[in-house]
Structure formats: structure tokens, C-alpha cells
Amino acid sequence: MATSGLLVEQLKYARKLFGTTTSVFDESDAGFAPDQELYTVAGHIAHSADAIEWFVEGAFGKGWGLDFEASIAKARAVTSLAEAVAWLDRAFATAVAVVERSTDAELAEPIADPSIMGSVPKLAVVTALIDHTAHHRGSLAVYARLRGKTPPMLYS
């Protein structure tokens, strides 16, 4: 299997795990946050989606967008669980499409803009975005428990 195929499988698996963790939420949970300074449930999911797009654009597109305040505001503006999940689905689908159409040689090329991840190969961005979504998936598991919900076992 080509490198792109392996990376695509990792992306699809990361999306599945995120969906498993967040499956306990419904629209009534969208605005929940344990503190006003923290992302809401919908905001966490929206931020995860935005970050996937950011990683893909940083490695495969025009480079890293560094207006983090605008990104935070964009994620915080999402108040609907359905809207956040739809964005996450689109972001993962875009990441999969970009990786699928990349050759092994392209994936091995260094990221053109070294300001965030240095000069690592483009393929490294997949690990970074999966790690980032796992971080937010973990936060959302805590949010679920604070709401009295139990996230399903991930690996069954």
C-alpha cells in the first residue's frame, strides 16, 4: 500500500474515534463548557475542524495562517452541535482527499513554510493533526462525564 493509503486509513480511523467519543452528545450539550473561558462542546469540535484545515493548508497549501485569535473566534461562533460535526466531517474529508491525491514523493517533500513544524516532510502533518484531534477528543470525554454521560469504549 502506498504511503498515502496508510495515511488515509489513519485519518479515517481518527475520525471514527472522534465520532465514538462525541456520540454521547446531543444538541442540548452544544453550549456546555465547564468555565466561560473554555470552548463549549460545539466549540471544541469546531476548533478541531478548523485546526484540521489549518494543518492541511499549512503543509499542502499556501502555508500557515497565524491569526490564532481569528481562528479561536471562528470556533467559538459555532453554537450548534450539528454545524460543528458537519464542519469536522468536511475537514476530515478534505484532508483525506488531499492525502489521497498526493504521491509518495510529494508526501516526502519538506513543508515549504518551516515556521510551525520546521522542514519535516508533508506527511508529518497527518500525525500532528491526529494528535491535535485526540487532545480535543480527550477534553470532550471529560466534558461528557461532567454532563453525566459515559463515552463509549473506543477500541471495541
Coordinates of N, CA and C in Angstrom, one line a residue:
M1 N 0.9 -1.2 0.0 CA 0.0 0.0 0.0 C 0.9 1.2 0.0
A2 N 0.5 2.2 -0.8 CA 1.3 3.5 -0.9 C 1.2 4.2 0.5
T3 N 2.1 5.1 0.7 CA 2.1 5.9 1.9 C 0.8 6.6 2.1
S4 N 0.3 7.2 1.0 CA -1.0 7.9 1.0 C -2.1 7.1 1.5
G5 N -2.2 5.8 1.1 CA -3.2 4.9 1.6 C -3.2 4.6 3.1
L6 N -2.0 4.5 3.6 CA -1.8 4.3 5.0 C -2.2 5.5 5.8
L7 N -1.8 6.7 5.3 CA -2.2 7.9 6.0 C -3.7 8.2 5.9
V8 N -4.3 7.8 4.8 CA -5.8 8.0 4.7 C -6.5 7.1 5.7
E9 N -6.0 5.8 5.9 CA -6.6 4.9 6.9 C -6.5 5.5 8.3
Q10 N -5.3 6.1 8.6 CA -5.1 6.8 9.9 C -6.1 7.9 10.1
L11 N -6.3 8.7 9.0 CA -7.3 9.8 9.1 C -8.7 9.3 9.3
K12 N -9.1 8.3 8.6 CA -10.4 7.8 8.7 C -10.6 7.2 10.1
Y13 N -9.6 6.5 10.7 CA -9.7 6.0 12.0 C -9.8 7.1 13.1
A14 N -9.0 8.1 12.9 CA -9.1 9.3 13.8 C -10.5 9.9 13.8
R15 N -11.1 10.0 12.6 CA -12.5 10.5 12.6 C -13.5 9.5 13.3
K16 N -13.3 8.2 13.1 CA -14.1 7.3 13.7 C -14.0 7.4 15.3
L17 N -12.8 7.5 15.8 CA -12.6 7.6 17.2 C -13.3 8.9 17.8
F18 N -13.1 10.0 17.0 CA -13.7 11.3 17.5 C -15.2 11.1 17.5
G19 N -15.8 10.5 16.5 CA -17.2 10.3 16.5 C -17.7 9.4 17.6
T20 N -16.9 8.4 17.9 CA -17.3 7.5 19.1 C -17.4 8.3 20.4
T21 N -16.3 9.0 20.6 CA -16.3 9.8 21.9 C -17.5 10.8 21.9
T22 N -17.7 11.5 20.8 CA -18.7 12.5 20.8 C -20.1 12.0 20.6
S23 N -20.3 10.7 20.4 CA -21.6 10.2 20.1 C -22.6 10.4 21.3
V24 N -22.1 10.6 22.5 CA -23.0 10.7 23.6 C -23.6 12.1 23.7
F25 N -23.1 13.0 22.9 CA -23.7 14.4 23.0 C -24.9 14.5 22.1
D26 N -25.8 15.4 22.5 CA -26.9 15.8 21.6 C -26.9 17.3 21.6
E27 N -27.8 17.9 20.9 CA -27.8 19.4 20.7 C -27.9 20.1 22.0
S28 N -28.5 19.5 23.0 CA -28.6 20.2 24.3 C -27.3 20.4 25.0
D29 N -26.3 19.6 24.5 CA -24.9 19.7 25.1 C -24.1 20.7 24.4
A30 N -24.5 21.2 23.3 CA -23.6 22.0 22.4 C -23.0 23.2 23.1
G31 N -23.8 23.9 23.9 CA -23.3 25.1 24.6 C -22.6 24.9 25.9
F32 N -22.4 23.6 26.3 CA -21.8 23.4 27.6 C -20.3 23.6 27.6
A33 N -19.8 24.3 28.6 CA -18.4 24.4 28.9 C -18.3 24.5 30.4
P34 N -17.3 23.9 31.0 CA -17.2 23.9 32.5 C -16.8 25.3 33.0
D35 N -16.3 26.2 32.1 CA -15.9 27.5 32.5 C -16.1 28.4 31.3
Q36 N -16.5 29.6 31.5 CA -16.7 30.5 30.4 C -15.5 30.8 29.5
E37 N -14.3 30.6 30.0 CA -13.1 30.8 29.2 C -12.8 29.6 28.3
L38 N -13.4 28.5 28.5 CA -13.1 27.3 27.8 C -14.1 27.2 26.6
Y39 N -13.6 26.4 25.6 CA -14.5 26.1 24.5 C -15.8 25.3 25.0
T40 N -16.9 25.5 24.3 CA -18.1 24.7 24.5 C -17.9 23.4 23.8
V41 N -18.8 22.5 24.0 CA -18.7 21.2 23.2 C -18.7 21.5 21.7
A42 N -19.6 22.3 21.2 CA -19.6 22.7 19.8 C -18.3 23.4 19.4
G43 N -17.8 24.3 20.3 CA -16.6 25.0 20.0 C -15.4 24.1 19.9
H44 N -15.3 23.1 20.8 CA -14.2 22.1 20.7 C -14.2 21.4 19.4
I45 N -15.4 20.9 19.0 CA -15.5 20.2 17.7 C -15.2 21.2 16.5
A46 N -15.7 22.4 16.6 CA -15.4 23.4 15.5 C -13.9 23.7 15.5
H47 N -13.3 23.9 16.6 CA -11.9 24.2 16.7 C -11.1 23.0 16.1
S48 N -11.5 21.8 16.4 CA -10.8 20.6 15.8 C -10.9 20.6 14.3
A49 N -12.1 21.0 13.8 CA -12.3 21.0 12.3 C -11.4 22.1 11.7
D50 N -11.4 23.3 12.4 CA -10.6 24.4 11.9 C -9.1 24.1 11.9
A51 N -8.7 23.4 12.9 CA -7.3 23.0 13.0 C -6.9 22.0 11.9
I52 N -7.8 21.1 11.6 CA -7.5 20.1 10.5 C -7.3 20.9 9.2
E53 N -8.2 21.8 8.9 CA -8.0 22.7 7.7 C -6.7 23.5 7.8
W54 N -6.3 24.0 9.0 CA -5.1 24.7 9.2 C -3.9 23.9 8.9
F55 N -3.9 22.7 9.4 CA -2.8 21.8 9.2 C -2.6 21.4 7.7
V56 N -3.7 21.1 7.1 CA -3.7 20.8 5.6 C -3.2 22.0 4.8
E57 N -3.7 23.1 5.1 CA -3.3 24.3 4.4 C -1.8 24.7 4.6
G58 N -1.4 24.5 5.9 CA 0.0 24.8 6.2 C 1.0 23.9 5.5
A59 N 0.6 22.6 5.4 CA 1.5 21.7 4.7 C 1.4 21.6 3.2
F60 N 0.2 21.6 2.7 CA -0.1 21.4 1.3 C -0.6 22.6 0.6
G61 N -0.9 23.7 1.3 CA -1.5 24.8 0.6 C -0.6 26.1 0.6
K62 N -1.1 27.2 1.0 CA -0.4 28.5 1.0 C 0.5 28.7 2.2
G63 N 0.4 27.8 3.2 CA 1.2 28.0 4.3 C 0.4 28.2 5.6
W64 N 1.1 28.4 6.7 CA 0.4 28.5 8.0 C -0.2 29.9 8.2
G65 N -1.5 29.8 8.5 CA -2.2 31.1 8.9 C -1.9 31.3 10.4
L66 N -1.5 32.5 10.7 CA -1.0 32.7 12.1 C -1.9 33.7 12.9
D67 N -3.1 33.9 12.4 CA -4.1 34.7 13.1 C -4.9 33.8 14.0
F68 N -4.3 33.4 15.1 CA -4.9 32.5 16.0 C -6.2 33.1 16.7
E69 N -6.2 34.3 17.0 CA -7.3 35.0 17.6 C -8.6 34.8 16.7
A70 N -8.4 35.0 15.4 CA -9.5 34.9 14.4 C -10.0 33.4 14.4
S71 N -9.0 32.5 14.5 CA -9.4 31.1 14.5 C -10.2 30.7 15.7
I72 N -9.8 31.2 16.8 CA -10.5 31.0 18.1 C -11.9 31.6 18.0
A73 N -12.0 32.8 17.5 CA -13.3 33.4 17.4 C -14.2 32.6 16.4
K74 N -13.7 32.1 15.4 CA -14.4 31.4 14.4 C -15.0 30.1 15.1
A75 N -14.2 29.4 15.8 CA -14.7 28.2 16.5 C -15.7 28.5 17.6
R76 N -15.4 29.6 18.3 CA -16.4 30.0 19.4 C -17.7 30.4 18.8
A77 N -17.8 30.9 17.6 CA -19.0 31.3 17.0 C -20.0 30.2 16.7
V78 N -19.4 29.0 16.6 CA -20.3 27.8 16.3 C -21.0 27.4 17.6
T79 N -22.3 27.4 17.6 CA -23.1 27.1 18.7 C -23.9 25.8 18.5
S80 N -24.0 25.3 17.4 CA -24.8 24.1 17.0 C -23.9 22.9 16.9
L81 N -24.3 21.8 17.6 CA -23.5 20.6 17.5 C -23.6 20.1 16.1
A82 N -24.7 20.1 15.4 CA -24.8 19.6 14.1 C -23.9 20.4 13.1
E83 N -23.8 21.7 13.3 CA -22.9 22.5 12.5 C -21.5 22.2 12.7
A84 N -21.1 22.0 14.0 CA -19.7 21.7 14.3 C -19.3 20.3 13.7
V85 N -20.2 19.3 13.9 CA -19.9 18.0 13.3 C -19.8 18.0 11.8
A86 N -20.7 18.8 11.2 CA -20.7 18.9 9.7 C -19.3 19.5 9.3
W87 N -18.9 20.5 10.0 CA -17.6 21.1 9.7 C -16.4 20.1 9.9
L88 N -16.5 19.3 10.9 CA -15.5 18.3 11.2 C -15.5 17.2 10.1
D89 N -16.7 16.8 9.7 CA -16.7 15.9 8.6 C -16.1 16.4 7.3
R90 N -16.4 17.7 7.0 CA -15.9 18.3 5.8 C -14.3 18.4 5.9
A91 N -13.8 18.8 7.1 CA -12.4 19.0 7.2 C -11.7 17.6 7.1
F92 N -12.2 16.6 7.7 CA -11.6 15.3 7.5 C -11.6 14.8 6.1
A93 N -12.8 15.1 5.4 CA -12.9 14.7 4.0 C -11.9 15.4 3.1
T94 N -11.7 16.7 3.4 CA -10.7 17.4 2.6 C -9.3 16.9 2.9
A95 N -9.0 16.6 4.2 CA -7.7 16.0 4.5 C -7.4 14.7 3.8
V96 N -8.5 13.9 3.8 CA -8.4 12.6 3.1 C -8.1 12.8 1.6
A97 N -8.9 13.7 1.0 CA -8.8 14.0 -0.5 C -7.4 14.5 -0.8
V98 N -6.9 15.4 0.0 CA -5.5 16.0 -0.3 C -4.5 14.9 -0.2
V99 N -4.5 14.1 0.8 CA -3.6 13.0 1.0 C -3.7 11.9 -0.1
E100 N -4.9 11.6 -0.4 CA -5.1 10.6 -1.5 C -4.5 11.0 -2.8
R101 N -4.6 12.2 -3.1 CA -4.1 12.6 -4.4 C -2.6 13.0 -4.4
S102 N -2.0 12.8 -3.3 CA -0.5 13.1 -3.1 C 0.3 11.8 -3.4
T103 N 1.3 12.0 -4.2 CA 2.2 10.9 -4.4 C 3.1 10.7 -3.2
D104 N 3.8 9.5 -3.1 CA 4.8 9.3 -2.1 C 5.9 10.4 -2.1
A105 N 6.3 10.7 -3.3 CA 7.3 11.8 -3.4 C 6.8 13.1 -2.9
E106 N 5.6 13.5 -3.2 CA 5.1 14.7 -2.6 C 4.9 14.7 -1.1
L107 N 4.5 13.6 -0.6 CA 4.4 13.4 0.9 C 5.7 13.5 1.6
A108 N 6.8 13.1 0.9 CA 8.1 13.1 1.5 C 8.8 14.5 1.3
E109 N 8.2 15.4 0.5 CA 8.8 16.8 0.4 C 8.6 17.5 1.7
P110 N 9.6 18.4 2.0 CA 9.5 19.2 3.2 C 8.4 20.2 3.1
I111 N 7.7 20.5 4.2 CA 6.7 21.5 4.2 C 7.4 22.8 3.8
A112 N 6.8 23.6 2.8 CA 7.5 24.8 2.3 C 7.7 25.9 3.3
D113 N 6.7 26.0 4.2 CA 6.8 27.1 5.2 C 7.3 26.4 6.5
P114 N 8.5 26.6 6.9 CA 9.0 25.9 8.1 C 8.7 26.6 9.4
S115 N 7.8 27.7 9.4 CA 7.6 28.5 10.6 C 6.9 27.7 11.7
I116 N 6.2 26.7 11.5 CA 5.5 25.9 12.5 C 6.1 24.6 12.8
M117 N 6.3 23.7 11.8 CA 6.7 22.4 12.0 C 8.2 22.2 11.5
G118 N 8.8 23.2 11.2 CA 10.2 23.1 10.7 C 10.1 22.6 9.2
S119 N 11.1 21.9 8.9 CA 11.2 21.3 7.5 C 10.9 19.8 7.4
V120 N 10.0 19.4 8.3 CA 9.6 18.0 8.2 C 8.9 17.7 6.9
P121 N 8.8 16.4 6.6 CA 8.0 16.0 5.4 C 6.5 16.3 5.6
K122 N 5.9 16.6 4.5 CA 4.4 16.9 4.5 C 3.6 15.8 5.2
L123 N 4.0 14.6 5.0 CA 3.3 13.5 5.7 C 3.2 13.6 7.2
A124 N 4.1 14.3 7.8 CA 4.1 14.5 9.3 C 2.9 15.3 9.8
V125 N 2.3 16.1 8.9 CA 1.2 16.8 9.3 C 0.0 15.9 9.7
V126 N -0.1 14.8 9.1 CA -1.2 13.8 9.4 C -1.0 13.4 10.9
T127 N 0.1 13.1 11.3 CA 0.3 12.7 12.7 C 0.0 13.9 13.6
A128 N 0.4 15.1 13.3 CA 0.2 16.3 14.1 C -1.3 16.6 14.2
L129 N -2.1 16.5 13.1 CA -3.5 16.8 13.2 C -4.2 15.7 13.9
I130 N -3.8 14.4 13.8 CA -4.4 13.4 14.6 C -4.2 13.6 16.1
D131 N -3.0 13.9 16.4 CA -2.6 14.2 17.8 C -3.5 15.3 18.3
H132 N -3.6 16.4 17.6 CA -4.4 17.5 18.0 C -5.9 17.1 18.2
T133 N -6.4 16.4 17.3 CA -7.8 15.9 17.5 C -8.0 15.0 18.7
A134 N -7.0 14.2 18.9 CA -7.0 13.3 20.1 C -7.0 14.1 21.4
H135 N -6.3 15.2 21.4 CA -6.3 16.1 22.6 C -7.7 16.7 22.8
H136 N -8.3 17.1 21.8 CA -9.7 17.7 22.0 C -10.7 16.6 22.2
R137 N -10.5 15.4 21.7 CA -11.4 14.3 21.9 C -11.3 13.9 23.4
G138 N -10.1 14.0 24.0 CA -10.0 13.7 25.4 C -10.7 14.7 26.3
S139 N -10.6 16.0 25.9 CA -11.3 17.1 26.6 C -12.8 16.8 26.5
L140 N -13.2 16.4 25.4 CA -14.7 16.2 25.2 C -15.1 15.0 26.0
A141 N -14.3 14.0 26.2 CA -14.7 12.9 27.1 C -14.9 13.4 28.5
V142 N -14.0 14.3 28.9 CA -14.2 14.9 30.3 C -15.5 15.7 30.3
Y143 N -15.8 16.5 29.3 CA -17.0 17.2 29.2 C -18.2 16.3 29.3
A144 N -18.2 15.2 28.6 CA -19.3 14.2 28.7 C -19.5 13.8 30.1
R145 N -18.4 13.4 30.8 CA -18.6 12.9 32.2 C -19.1 14.0 33.1
L146 N -18.7 15.3 32.8 CA -19.3 16.4 33.6 C -20.7 16.6 33.4
R147 N -21.2 16.1 32.2 CA -22.6 16.1 31.9 C -23.4 14.9 32.3
G148 N -22.7 14.0 33.0 CA -23.3 12.7 33.5 C -23.4 11.7 32.4
K149 N -22.6 11.8 31.3 CA -22.6 10.8 30.2 C -21.3 10.0 30.2
T150 N -21.4 8.8 29.7 CA -20.2 8.0 29.7 C -19.9 7.7 28.2
P151 N -18.7 8.2 27.7 CA -18.3 8.0 26.4 C -18.1 6.5 26.2
P152 N -18.5 5.9 25.0 CA -18.3 4.5 24.7 C -16.8 4.2 24.7
M153 N -16.5 2.9 24.9 CA -15.1 2.4 24.8 C -14.7 2.6 23.4
L154 N -13.5 3.1 23.2 CA -13.0 3.4 21.8 C -12.6 2.2 21.0
Y155 N -12.0 1.2 21.6 CA -11.3 0.2 20.8 C -12.1 -1.1 20.8
S156 N -13.4 -1.1 20.9 CA -14.1 -2.3 20.9 C -14.8 -2.5 19.5

